[in-house]
Short mmCIF file of C-alpha atoms and ligand atoms in Angstrom, two decimals:
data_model
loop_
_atom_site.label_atom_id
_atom_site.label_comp_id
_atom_site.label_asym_id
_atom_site.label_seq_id
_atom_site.Cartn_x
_atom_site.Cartn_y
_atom_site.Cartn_z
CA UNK L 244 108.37 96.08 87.85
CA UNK L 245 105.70 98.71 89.56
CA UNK L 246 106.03 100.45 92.40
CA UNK L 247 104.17 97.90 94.99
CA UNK L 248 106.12 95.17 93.33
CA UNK L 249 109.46 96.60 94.37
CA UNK L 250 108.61 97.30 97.62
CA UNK L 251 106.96 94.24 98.95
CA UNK L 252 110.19 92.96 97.05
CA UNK L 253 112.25 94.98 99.57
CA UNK L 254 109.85 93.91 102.31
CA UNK L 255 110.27 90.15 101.34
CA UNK L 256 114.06 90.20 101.19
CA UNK L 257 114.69 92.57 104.04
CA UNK L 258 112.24 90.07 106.43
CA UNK L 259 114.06 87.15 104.78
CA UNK L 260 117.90 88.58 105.63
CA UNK L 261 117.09 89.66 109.20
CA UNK L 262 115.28 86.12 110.21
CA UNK L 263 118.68 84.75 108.65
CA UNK L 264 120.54 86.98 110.67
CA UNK L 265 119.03 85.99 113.61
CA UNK L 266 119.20 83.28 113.54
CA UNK L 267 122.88 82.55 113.04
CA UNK L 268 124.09 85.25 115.18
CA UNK L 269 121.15 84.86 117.56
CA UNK L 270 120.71 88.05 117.32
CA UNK L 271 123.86 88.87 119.06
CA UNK L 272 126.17 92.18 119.66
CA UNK L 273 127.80 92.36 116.26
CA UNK L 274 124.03 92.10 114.57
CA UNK L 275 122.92 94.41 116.83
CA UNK L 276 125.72 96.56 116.24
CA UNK L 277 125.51 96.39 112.50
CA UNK L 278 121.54 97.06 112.61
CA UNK L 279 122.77 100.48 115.05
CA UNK L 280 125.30 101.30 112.66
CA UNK L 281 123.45 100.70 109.30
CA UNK L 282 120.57 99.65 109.15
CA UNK L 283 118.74 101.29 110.64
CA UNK L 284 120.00 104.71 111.31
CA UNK L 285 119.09 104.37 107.01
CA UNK L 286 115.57 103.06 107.90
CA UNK L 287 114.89 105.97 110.04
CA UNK L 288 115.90 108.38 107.26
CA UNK L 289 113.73 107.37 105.30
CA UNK L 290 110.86 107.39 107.61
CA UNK L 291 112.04 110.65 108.50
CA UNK L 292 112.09 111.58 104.96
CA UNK L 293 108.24 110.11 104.86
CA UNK L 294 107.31 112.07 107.93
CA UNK L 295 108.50 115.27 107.21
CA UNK L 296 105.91 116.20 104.63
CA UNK L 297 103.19 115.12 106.88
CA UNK L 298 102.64 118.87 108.40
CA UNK L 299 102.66 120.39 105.23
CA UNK L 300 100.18 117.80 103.79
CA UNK L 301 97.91 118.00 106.25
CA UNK L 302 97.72 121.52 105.82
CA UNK L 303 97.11 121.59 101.74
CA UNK L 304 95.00 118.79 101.92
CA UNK L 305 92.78 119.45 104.58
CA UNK L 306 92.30 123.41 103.99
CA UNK L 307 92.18 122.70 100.45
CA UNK L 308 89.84 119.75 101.08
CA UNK L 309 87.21 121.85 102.82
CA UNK L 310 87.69 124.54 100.25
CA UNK L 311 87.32 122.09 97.52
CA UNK L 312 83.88 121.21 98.76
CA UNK L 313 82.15 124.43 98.24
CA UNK L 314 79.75 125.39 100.85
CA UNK L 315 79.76 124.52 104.13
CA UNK L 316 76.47 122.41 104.73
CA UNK L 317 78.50 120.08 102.49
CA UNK L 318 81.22 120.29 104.93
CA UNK L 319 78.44 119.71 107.76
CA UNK L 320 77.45 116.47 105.95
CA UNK L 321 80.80 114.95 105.02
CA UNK L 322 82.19 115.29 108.46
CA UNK L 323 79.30 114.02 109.94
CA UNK L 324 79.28 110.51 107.84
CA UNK L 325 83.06 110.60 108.03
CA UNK L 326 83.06 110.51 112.00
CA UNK L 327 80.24 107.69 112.02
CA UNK L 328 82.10 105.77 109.95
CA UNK L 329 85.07 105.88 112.20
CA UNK L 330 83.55 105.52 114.94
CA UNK L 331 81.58 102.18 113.64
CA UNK L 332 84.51 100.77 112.13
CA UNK L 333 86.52 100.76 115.55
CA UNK L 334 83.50 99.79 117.29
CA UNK L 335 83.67 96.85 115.71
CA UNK L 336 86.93 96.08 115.24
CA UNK L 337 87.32 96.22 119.20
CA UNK L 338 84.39 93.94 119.60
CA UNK L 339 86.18 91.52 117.11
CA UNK L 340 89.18 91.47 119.47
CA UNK L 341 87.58 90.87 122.57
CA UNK L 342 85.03 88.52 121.32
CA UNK L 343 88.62 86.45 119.87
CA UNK L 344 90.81 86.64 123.36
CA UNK L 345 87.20 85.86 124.87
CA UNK L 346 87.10 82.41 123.04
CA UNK L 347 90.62 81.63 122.56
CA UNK L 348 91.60 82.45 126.20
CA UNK L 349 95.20 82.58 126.06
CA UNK L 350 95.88 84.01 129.03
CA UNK L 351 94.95 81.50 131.25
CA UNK L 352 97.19 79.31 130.45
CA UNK L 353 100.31 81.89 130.11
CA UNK L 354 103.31 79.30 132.02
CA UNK L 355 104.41 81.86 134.96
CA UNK L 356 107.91 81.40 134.56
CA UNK L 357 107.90 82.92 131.07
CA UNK L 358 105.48 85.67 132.64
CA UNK L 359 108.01 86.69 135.77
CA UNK L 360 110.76 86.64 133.12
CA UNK L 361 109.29 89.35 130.87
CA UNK L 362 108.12 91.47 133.79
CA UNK L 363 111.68 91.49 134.56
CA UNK L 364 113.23 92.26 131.16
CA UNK L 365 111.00 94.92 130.62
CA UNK L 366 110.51 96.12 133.70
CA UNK L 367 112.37 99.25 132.52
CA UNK L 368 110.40 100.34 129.45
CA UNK L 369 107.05 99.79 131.03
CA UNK L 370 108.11 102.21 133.51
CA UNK L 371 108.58 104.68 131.00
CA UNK L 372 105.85 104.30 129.33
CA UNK L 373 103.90 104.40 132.68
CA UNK L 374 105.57 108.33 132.93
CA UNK L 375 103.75 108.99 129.61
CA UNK L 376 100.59 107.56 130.47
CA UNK L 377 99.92 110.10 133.21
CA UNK L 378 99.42 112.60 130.80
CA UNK L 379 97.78 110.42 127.79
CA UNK L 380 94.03 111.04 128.28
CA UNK L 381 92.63 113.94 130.05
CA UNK L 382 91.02 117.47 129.91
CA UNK L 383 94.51 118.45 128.73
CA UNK L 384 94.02 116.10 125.61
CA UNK L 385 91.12 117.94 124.66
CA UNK L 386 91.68 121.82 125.27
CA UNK L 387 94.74 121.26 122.85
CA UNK L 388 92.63 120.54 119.94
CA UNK L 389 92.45 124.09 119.79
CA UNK L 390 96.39 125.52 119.56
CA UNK L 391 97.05 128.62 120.72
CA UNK L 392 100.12 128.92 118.30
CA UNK L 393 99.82 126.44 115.44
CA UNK L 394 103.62 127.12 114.44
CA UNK L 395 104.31 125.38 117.76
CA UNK L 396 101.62 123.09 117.84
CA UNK L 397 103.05 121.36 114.01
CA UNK L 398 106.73 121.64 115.94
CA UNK L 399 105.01 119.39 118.62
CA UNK L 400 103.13 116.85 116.42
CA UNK L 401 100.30 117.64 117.61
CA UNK L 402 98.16 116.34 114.78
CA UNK L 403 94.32 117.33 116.25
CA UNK L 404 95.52 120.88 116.76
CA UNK L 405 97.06 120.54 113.22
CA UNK L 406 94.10 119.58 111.91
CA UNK L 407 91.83 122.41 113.69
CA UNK L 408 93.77 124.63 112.23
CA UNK L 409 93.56 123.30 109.23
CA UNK L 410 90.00 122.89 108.90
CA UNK L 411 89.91 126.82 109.88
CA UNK L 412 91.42 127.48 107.19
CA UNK L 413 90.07 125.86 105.08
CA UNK L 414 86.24 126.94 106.21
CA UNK L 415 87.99 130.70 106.19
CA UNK L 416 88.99 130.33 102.50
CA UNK L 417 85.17 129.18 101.96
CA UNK L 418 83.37 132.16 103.40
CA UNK L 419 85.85 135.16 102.22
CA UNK L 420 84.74 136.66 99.08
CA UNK L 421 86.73 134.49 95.82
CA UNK L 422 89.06 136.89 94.87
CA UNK L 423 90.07 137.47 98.61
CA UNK L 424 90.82 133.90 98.73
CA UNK L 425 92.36 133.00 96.07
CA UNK L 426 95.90 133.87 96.40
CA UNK L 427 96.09 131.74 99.84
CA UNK L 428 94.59 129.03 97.82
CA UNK L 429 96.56 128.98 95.29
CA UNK L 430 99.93 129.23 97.26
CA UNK L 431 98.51 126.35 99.24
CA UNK L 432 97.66 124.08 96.60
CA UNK L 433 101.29 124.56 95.35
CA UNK L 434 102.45 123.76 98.43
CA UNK L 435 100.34 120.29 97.95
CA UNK L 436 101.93 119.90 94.54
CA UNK L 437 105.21 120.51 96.15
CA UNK L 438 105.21 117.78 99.12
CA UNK L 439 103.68 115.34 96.76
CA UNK L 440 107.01 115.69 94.46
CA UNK L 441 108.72 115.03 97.37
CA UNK L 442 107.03 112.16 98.32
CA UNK L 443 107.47 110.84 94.84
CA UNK L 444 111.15 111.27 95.03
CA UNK L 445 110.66 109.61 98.80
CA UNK L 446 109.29 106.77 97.76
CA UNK L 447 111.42 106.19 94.42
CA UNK L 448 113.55 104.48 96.99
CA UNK L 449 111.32 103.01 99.24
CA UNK L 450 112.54 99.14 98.42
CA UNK L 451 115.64 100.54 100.32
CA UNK L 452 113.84 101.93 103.44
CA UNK L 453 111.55 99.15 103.66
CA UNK L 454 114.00 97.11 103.44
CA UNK L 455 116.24 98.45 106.09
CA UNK L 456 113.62 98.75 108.50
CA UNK L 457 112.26 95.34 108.24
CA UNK L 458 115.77 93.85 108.71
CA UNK L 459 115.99 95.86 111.79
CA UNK L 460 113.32 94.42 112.96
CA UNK L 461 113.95 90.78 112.47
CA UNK L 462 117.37 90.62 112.72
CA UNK L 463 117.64 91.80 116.70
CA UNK L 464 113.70 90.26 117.24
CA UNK L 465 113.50 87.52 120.15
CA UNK L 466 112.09 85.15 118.06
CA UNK L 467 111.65 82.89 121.16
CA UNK L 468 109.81 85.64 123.07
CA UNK L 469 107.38 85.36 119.57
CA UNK L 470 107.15 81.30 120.92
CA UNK L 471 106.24 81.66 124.22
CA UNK L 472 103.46 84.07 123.61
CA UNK L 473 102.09 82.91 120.62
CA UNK L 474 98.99 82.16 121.25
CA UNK L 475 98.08 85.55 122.44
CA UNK L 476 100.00 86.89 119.57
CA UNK L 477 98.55 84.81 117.03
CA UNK L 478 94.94 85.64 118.82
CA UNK L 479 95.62 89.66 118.02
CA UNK L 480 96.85 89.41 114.80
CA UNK L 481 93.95 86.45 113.97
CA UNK L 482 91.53 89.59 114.68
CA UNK L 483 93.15 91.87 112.70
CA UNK L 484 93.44 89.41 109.74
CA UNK L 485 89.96 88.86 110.12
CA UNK L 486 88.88 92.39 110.15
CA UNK L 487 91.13 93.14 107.12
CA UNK L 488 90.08 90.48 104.93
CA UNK L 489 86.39 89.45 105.87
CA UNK L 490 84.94 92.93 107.95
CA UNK L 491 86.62 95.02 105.44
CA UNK L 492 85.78 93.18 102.30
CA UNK L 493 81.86 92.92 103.23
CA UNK L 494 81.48 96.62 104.20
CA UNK L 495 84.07 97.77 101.16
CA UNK L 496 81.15 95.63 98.77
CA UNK L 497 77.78 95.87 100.72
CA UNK L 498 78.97 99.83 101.78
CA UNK L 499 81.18 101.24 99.46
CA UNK L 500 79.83 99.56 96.52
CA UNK L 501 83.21 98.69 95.36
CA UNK L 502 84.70 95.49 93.92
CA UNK L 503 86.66 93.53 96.93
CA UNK L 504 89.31 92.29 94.98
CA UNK L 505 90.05 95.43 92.91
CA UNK L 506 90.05 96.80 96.29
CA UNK L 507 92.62 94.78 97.72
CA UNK L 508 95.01 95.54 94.73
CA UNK L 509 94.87 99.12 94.73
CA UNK L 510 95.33 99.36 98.52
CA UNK L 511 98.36 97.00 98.29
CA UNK L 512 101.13 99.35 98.23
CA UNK L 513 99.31 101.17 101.09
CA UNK L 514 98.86 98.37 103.57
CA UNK L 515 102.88 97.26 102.77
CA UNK L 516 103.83 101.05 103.23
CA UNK L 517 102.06 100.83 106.71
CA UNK L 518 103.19 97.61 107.77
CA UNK L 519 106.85 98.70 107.33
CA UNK L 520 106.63 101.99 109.04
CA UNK L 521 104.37 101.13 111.87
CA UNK L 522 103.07 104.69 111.16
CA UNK L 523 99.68 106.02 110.31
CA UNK L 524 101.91 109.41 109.98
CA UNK L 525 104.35 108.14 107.40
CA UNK L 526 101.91 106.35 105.44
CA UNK L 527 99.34 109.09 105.11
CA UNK L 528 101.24 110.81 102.00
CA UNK L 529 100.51 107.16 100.10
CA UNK L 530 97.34 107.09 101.42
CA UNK L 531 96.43 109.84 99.81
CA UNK L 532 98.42 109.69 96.70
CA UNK L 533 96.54 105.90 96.52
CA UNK L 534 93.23 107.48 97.39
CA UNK L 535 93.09 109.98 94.52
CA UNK L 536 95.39 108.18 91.86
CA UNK L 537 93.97 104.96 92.48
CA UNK L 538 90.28 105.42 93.38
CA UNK L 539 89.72 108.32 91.64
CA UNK L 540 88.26 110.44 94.99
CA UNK L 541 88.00 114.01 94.88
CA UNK L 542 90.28 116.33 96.27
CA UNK L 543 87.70 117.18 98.66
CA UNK L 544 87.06 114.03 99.78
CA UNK L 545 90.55 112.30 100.00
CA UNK L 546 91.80 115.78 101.44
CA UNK L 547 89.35 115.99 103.87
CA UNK L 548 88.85 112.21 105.43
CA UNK L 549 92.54 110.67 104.82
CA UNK L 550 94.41 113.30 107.00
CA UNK L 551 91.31 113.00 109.14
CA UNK L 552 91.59 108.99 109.31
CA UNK L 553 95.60 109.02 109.89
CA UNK L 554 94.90 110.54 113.36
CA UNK L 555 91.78 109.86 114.42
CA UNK L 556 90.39 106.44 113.10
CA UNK L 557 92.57 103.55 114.49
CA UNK L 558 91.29 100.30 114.08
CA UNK L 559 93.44 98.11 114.48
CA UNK L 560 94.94 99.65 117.51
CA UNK L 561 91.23 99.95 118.73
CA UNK L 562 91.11 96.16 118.32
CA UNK L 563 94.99 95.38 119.76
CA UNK L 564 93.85 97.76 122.77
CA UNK L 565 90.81 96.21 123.66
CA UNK L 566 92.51 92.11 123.21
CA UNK L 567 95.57 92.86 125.21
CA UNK L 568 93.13 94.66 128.48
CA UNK L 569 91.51 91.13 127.79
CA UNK L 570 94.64 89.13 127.62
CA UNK L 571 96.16 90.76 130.58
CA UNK L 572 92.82 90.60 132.77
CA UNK L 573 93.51 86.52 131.99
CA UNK L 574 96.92 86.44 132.72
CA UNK L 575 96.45 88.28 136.08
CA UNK L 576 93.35 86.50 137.01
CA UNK L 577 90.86 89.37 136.94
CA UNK L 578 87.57 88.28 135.56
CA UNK L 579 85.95 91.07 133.69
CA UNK L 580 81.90 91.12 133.15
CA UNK L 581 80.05 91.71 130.22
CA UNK L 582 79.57 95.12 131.26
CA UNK L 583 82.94 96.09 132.07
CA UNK L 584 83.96 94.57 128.96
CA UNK L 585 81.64 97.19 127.00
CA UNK L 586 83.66 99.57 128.80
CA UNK L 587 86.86 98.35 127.56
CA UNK L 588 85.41 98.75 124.32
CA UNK L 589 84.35 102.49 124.73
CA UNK L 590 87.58 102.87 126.35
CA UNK L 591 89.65 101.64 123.58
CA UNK L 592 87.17 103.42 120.75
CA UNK L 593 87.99 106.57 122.47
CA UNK L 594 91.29 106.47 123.29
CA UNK L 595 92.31 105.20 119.96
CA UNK L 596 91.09 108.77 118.72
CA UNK L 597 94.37 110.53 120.89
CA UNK L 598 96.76 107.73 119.89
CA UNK L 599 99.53 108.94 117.81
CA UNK L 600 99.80 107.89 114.33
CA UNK L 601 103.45 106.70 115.17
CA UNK L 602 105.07 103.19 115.83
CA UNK L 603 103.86 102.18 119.22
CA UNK L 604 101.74 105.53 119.65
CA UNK L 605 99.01 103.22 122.03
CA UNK L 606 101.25 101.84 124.41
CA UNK L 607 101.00 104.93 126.88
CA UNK L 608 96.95 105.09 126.23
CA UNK L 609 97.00 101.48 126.54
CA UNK L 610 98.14 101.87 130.41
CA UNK L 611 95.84 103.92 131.13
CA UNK L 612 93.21 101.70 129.64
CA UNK L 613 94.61 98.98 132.15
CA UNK L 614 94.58 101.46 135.17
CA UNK L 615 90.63 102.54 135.03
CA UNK L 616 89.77 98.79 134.46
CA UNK L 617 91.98 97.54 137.36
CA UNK L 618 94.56 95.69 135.87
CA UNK L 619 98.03 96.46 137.21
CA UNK L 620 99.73 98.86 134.28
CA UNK L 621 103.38 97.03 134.95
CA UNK L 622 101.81 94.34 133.25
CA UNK L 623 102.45 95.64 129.80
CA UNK L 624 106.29 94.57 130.13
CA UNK L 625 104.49 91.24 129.50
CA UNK L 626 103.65 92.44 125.77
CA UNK L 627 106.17 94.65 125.05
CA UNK L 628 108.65 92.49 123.60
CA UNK L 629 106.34 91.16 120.88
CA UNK L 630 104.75 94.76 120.53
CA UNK L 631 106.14 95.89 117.16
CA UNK L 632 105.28 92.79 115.26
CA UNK L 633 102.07 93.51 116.43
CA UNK L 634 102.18 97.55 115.79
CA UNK L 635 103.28 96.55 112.09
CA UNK L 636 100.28 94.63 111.49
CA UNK L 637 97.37 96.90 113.49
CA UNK L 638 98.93 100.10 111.38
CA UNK L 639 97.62 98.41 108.09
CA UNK L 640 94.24 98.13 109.40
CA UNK L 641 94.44 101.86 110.97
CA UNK L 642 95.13 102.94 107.19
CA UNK L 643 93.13 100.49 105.42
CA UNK L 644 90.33 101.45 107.35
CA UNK L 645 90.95 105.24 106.37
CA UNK L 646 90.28 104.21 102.77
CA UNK L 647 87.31 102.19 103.28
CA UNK L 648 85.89 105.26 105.12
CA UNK L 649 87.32 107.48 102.35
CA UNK L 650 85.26 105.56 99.83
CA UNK L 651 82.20 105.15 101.94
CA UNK L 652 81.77 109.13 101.82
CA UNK L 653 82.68 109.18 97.85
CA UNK L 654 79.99 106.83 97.31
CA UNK L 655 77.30 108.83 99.61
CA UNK L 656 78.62 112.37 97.65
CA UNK L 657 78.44 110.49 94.65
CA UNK L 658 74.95 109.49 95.37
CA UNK L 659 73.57 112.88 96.41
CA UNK L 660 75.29 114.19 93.20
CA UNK L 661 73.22 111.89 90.96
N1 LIG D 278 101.53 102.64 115.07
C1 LIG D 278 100.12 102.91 115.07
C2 LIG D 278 99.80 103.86 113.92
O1 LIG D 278 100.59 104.67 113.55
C3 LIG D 278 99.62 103.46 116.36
C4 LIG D 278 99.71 102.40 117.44
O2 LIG D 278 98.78 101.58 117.53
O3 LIG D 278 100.66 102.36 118.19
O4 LIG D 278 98.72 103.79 113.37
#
């Protein structure tokens, strides 16, 4: 059996056991006690195990990346078409999810009982995340891009400053004289070797971790919370689908130049990695394992735009941020024009770029999405329940659209190279 086989194996079975579990326990104490106990303590291991090679493969990859491409105009160039295609890809993902809650509407007919009883069962957790959304977008955000102590800023997470640093190094490597820079480089792309053997060994038993973490999932999931908002849930993740297998598709052939279905099988294990771990983060190692192995890119390329992607180019999040401003201006009876729904687009395109590549990373940026556009933030409790069904599915665009941006730039290199 391959790889991808045994994990969407795992995914199958562990999705299959936990809806089981539900529902004949109704997802009471001793299920939830058994998913504390077992389950998923071993999910988050592996996830952990997934995540912890993330610093160090940023680092080789990205400085390695930029070295790998030679000269800096080159560098210049790549970024450049790398950021556009971002940028265009959750531009119109976003405009996909509002134009779907715009014709689907379902939050004017959201029954207000249901709505007063999620306000109050997560009144709680939107609180909390209304503490971190204080601090989600500002100057701040920006002036730490720049770290002033990278050792602390990897401790962190913080993935732009990360990545600065990265790309200094790597542009450093590129304008020291060879035999200056060769030692670094060399340790470095070691250390690249290194984390990918751990990865290997990582995701040897990934059937297990997907497993586990799925279960989790279903088997405490208020499947009659999934009922009552359905038709806003099956609006978002209608949008996604539709970006995934149409938007992608079109721009993956008319763009890329690639065959769609080939596509589709080589990114498989990817998008089930992603949908699993709810993490851009934890998928990026398979991302780029899948981007080199699979589509042949060049170091330079997959080094460069995957880490990139992972942080920066969020989709699907773009598109979930931009439906649920929508379906929450509905529920609370705010009518938003045309032009403030453009800037609930720009909004979510840019605030997508700080969300962390980590299972519900948007929530906080969400809120403050709500608070400029004037809906009231407390609102999110409404969503929060069916948020990591939701989280599961936008990840696999985030990382799926990495690729398709991955293989947009090989095909432009490629081109320039002929
Ligand atoms: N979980 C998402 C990711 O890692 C981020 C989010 O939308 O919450 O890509």
């Amino acid at each position: 059996m391959s790889r991808p086989t045994r994990i969407l194996l795992g995914l199958v079975l562990g999705a299959v056991a936990g809806v089981a579990v539900n529902l004949a326990t109704g997802g009471g104490p001793g299920t939830r006690r058994f998913v504390a106990l077992v389950t998923e303590p071993a999910g988050k291991i592996w996830l952990s195990a997934l995540i912890m090679v993330v610093i160090p493969l940023i680092l080789s990859t990205l400085s390695m990346g930029v070295f790998g491409l030679g000269d800096l105009r080159r560098l210049g160039r790549i970024g450049a078409v790398t950021l556009a295609c971002f940028l265009a890809l959750t531009t119109l993902s976003t405009a996909i999810g509002l134009s779907a809650m715009n014709f689907f509407r379902p939050g004017e007919n959201l029954d207000p009982a249901v709505q007063s009883r999620l306000m109050e069962t997560y009144r709680g957790q939107a609180q909390e995340a209304m503490g971190l959304s204080g601090t989600a977008l500002s100057m701040d955000l920006l002036v730490k891009i720049v770290p002033r102590n990278p050792v602390r800023a990897a401790a962190d997470g913080d993935m732009l400053a990360v990545i600065f640093f990265s790309l200094a190094l790597g542009v450093a490597l590129s304008v020291i004289p060879r035999e200056k820079a060769e030692p670094l480089a060399r340790v470095l792309d070691s250390l690249g070797h290194a984390t990918v053997a751990i990865i290997h060994l990582v995701m040897a038993v990934a059937p297990v971790g997907v497993f586990c973490l799925i279960f989790s999932v279903t088997a405490r999931f208020g499947f009659d919370l999934l009922i009552s908002l359905f038709r806003y849930v099956a609006t978002v993740v209608g949008g996604l689908a539709f970006m995934q297998v149409v938007g992608y598709a079109l721009i993956v052939r008319l763009v890329a130049g690639r065959p769609v279905t080939e596509f589709f099988r080589k990114v498989r294990v990817v998008m089930i990695t992603a949908f699993s771990t709810s993490s851009s983060n934890a998928t990026l190692p398979t991302t780029i394992e899948v981007g080199r192995e699979n589509f042949g890119l060049s170091e330079g390329v997959a080094g460069f735009v995957l880490p990139l992607g992972a942080t920066m180019n969020m989709n699907g999040t773009a598109l979930f941020e931009g439906a649920t401003v929508l379906f929450l201006a509905q529920v609370f009876g705010v009518s938003l024009s045309l032009g403030q729904q453009v800037v609930v687009v720009l909004l979510s395109v840019v605030t997508a770029i700080g969300v962390a590549g980590i299972p519900a990373g948007s929530i906080p940026l969400l809120m403050m999405v709500l608070a400029i556009v004037g809906i009231p933030m407390e609102g999110i409790a409404i969503i929060l329940g069916v948020d990591r069904i939701l989280d599961m599915c936008r990840t696999v665009l985030n990382v799926t659209g990495d690729l398709v941006t991955a293989l947009i730039v090989d095909r432009v290199e490629r081109g320039r190279a002929a």
